[in-house]
Phi, psi and omega in degrees: 000143179269119168239169169226157175218127195246120176109093176269034176292191186302309183285321191290322185297326176286328181283310191297325173305315178307331173290307175299316182299314178289003177094003189295150166295086194257136159241134202229158176210149182221153176293308179275153176287172168067017170274330197269357180318308189281339169302305182288336173295327175302325193128355173284163178249134179263144185247156193272328174224165174305327180284310173311312188288344186263353178290119189097335180290132172283336183220132173231128193250125163239136168231103197224183197276317183199202186290311179306312187295316182293326182292310187301311182294323180270316206237010181289137175311319167288304188245356189283146179303330182292336179294327185254017183263150175278144173321128173090349177278145196258120172277142187219108174274101186264352179281149180279086181236180181286145176312312181303319184286318184295312179305312189295298179326299186306323181300314178296317173301313171310314174299330183275007186054030190251136176286165176212133167239164171246133175207069184298150188245151171251141183123148182253194182307323172297321175301319186293325176292325184280353188080003182245041175289174188238112193258116174267110191249135171239147168146198191275132193303325180297338175286315171308322175307306186298334185271357190303320178307315177284330173283319180292332163302320185273331198226163176276332192212124174246117174256118182285109185283314193164206178281178193301130183105342188275338163305303177297317181301318181289329180287348185265331167302315188293319182283324177297315185297322170301310186288329186286327169291340177283302178315309177297328178289322193285311182293332184279332177291327176300317179288329173300310183305319182292343171287345187109001195243177200273095188288336179296321181276339175294307201287323179306319184291319182306315191293348174260014176256176167279002185280328195285117175273180181280330174306303170321298183306307177295318177294322178289327174295309159336282186325307184301310188267004169078162170193149166256007168293122179257100182273306180204123183271168178310317170313313186291303167319315171301316176302312175304307179312303176317324182288308186298306181308311183293324179297306182310303185314302181307321183277357177076013181276116187276145177228073172305324169306317184282340167291334167295314185301309173308325189284327175282317188282340168296322167301304177309322179294311183284357168270001172099002185254021188290332191261354180266167198292163194287337184286348185283004184300337183298329180306329188302323177274348162299327203242022175296000000 
């Protein structure tokens, strides 16, 4: 199938490679130069604009940083992908962007005669590289079926969350829960140590209880051992927590736990850990 992939950052480059490795005809684009070399070597073609990449593609996928980057990729009147897409082709937004922007983008796609689904992902760099992300999809079942060859190449499971917008709403649940658990674990392990006890032993015992999820076991181990690898940075967590808080505020929905989690990760950012892995939040309490 002819596809396009827009945005070749840490996640996007890996996701695009899974499409190439699955045997699809993939055109790729990135805002800055030098990111497409490995993909081109593997068989992709590099386009000069999102519009050029999207021309003739049945499925066009985007993985970029935020609302502004997504708007530039899709709706720029001269270079945007929607202007290059054929009627009936499917636009797939995998970026973690605001629900309000997803609604606006869906409207722009409809005006362009293009089908649209939102498909943010659960998973970090290793699952992206291995094609084992979890795809959280909002949209019409027929459009999901059209995009399924791309979704199946990028992910190990595709969950239809509901209509357009349900995908990103579900993604905010996933990332909000991830962040809240990490923030709580960091401060509680620090409290154990402040009381003069072995935080590592307390964590071992926690892992033997029903409270400890697989994520908490894996991320807690990284938290205690420390890591220089960046699977998802503190700044990324703060961006997503901001999306949750802003969206909830517009819906007049109180989110005190999310706001407390924001405060905790803000401490990490202000301590110079913004570009470090999210689990490095524990360092805040060690350096107090």
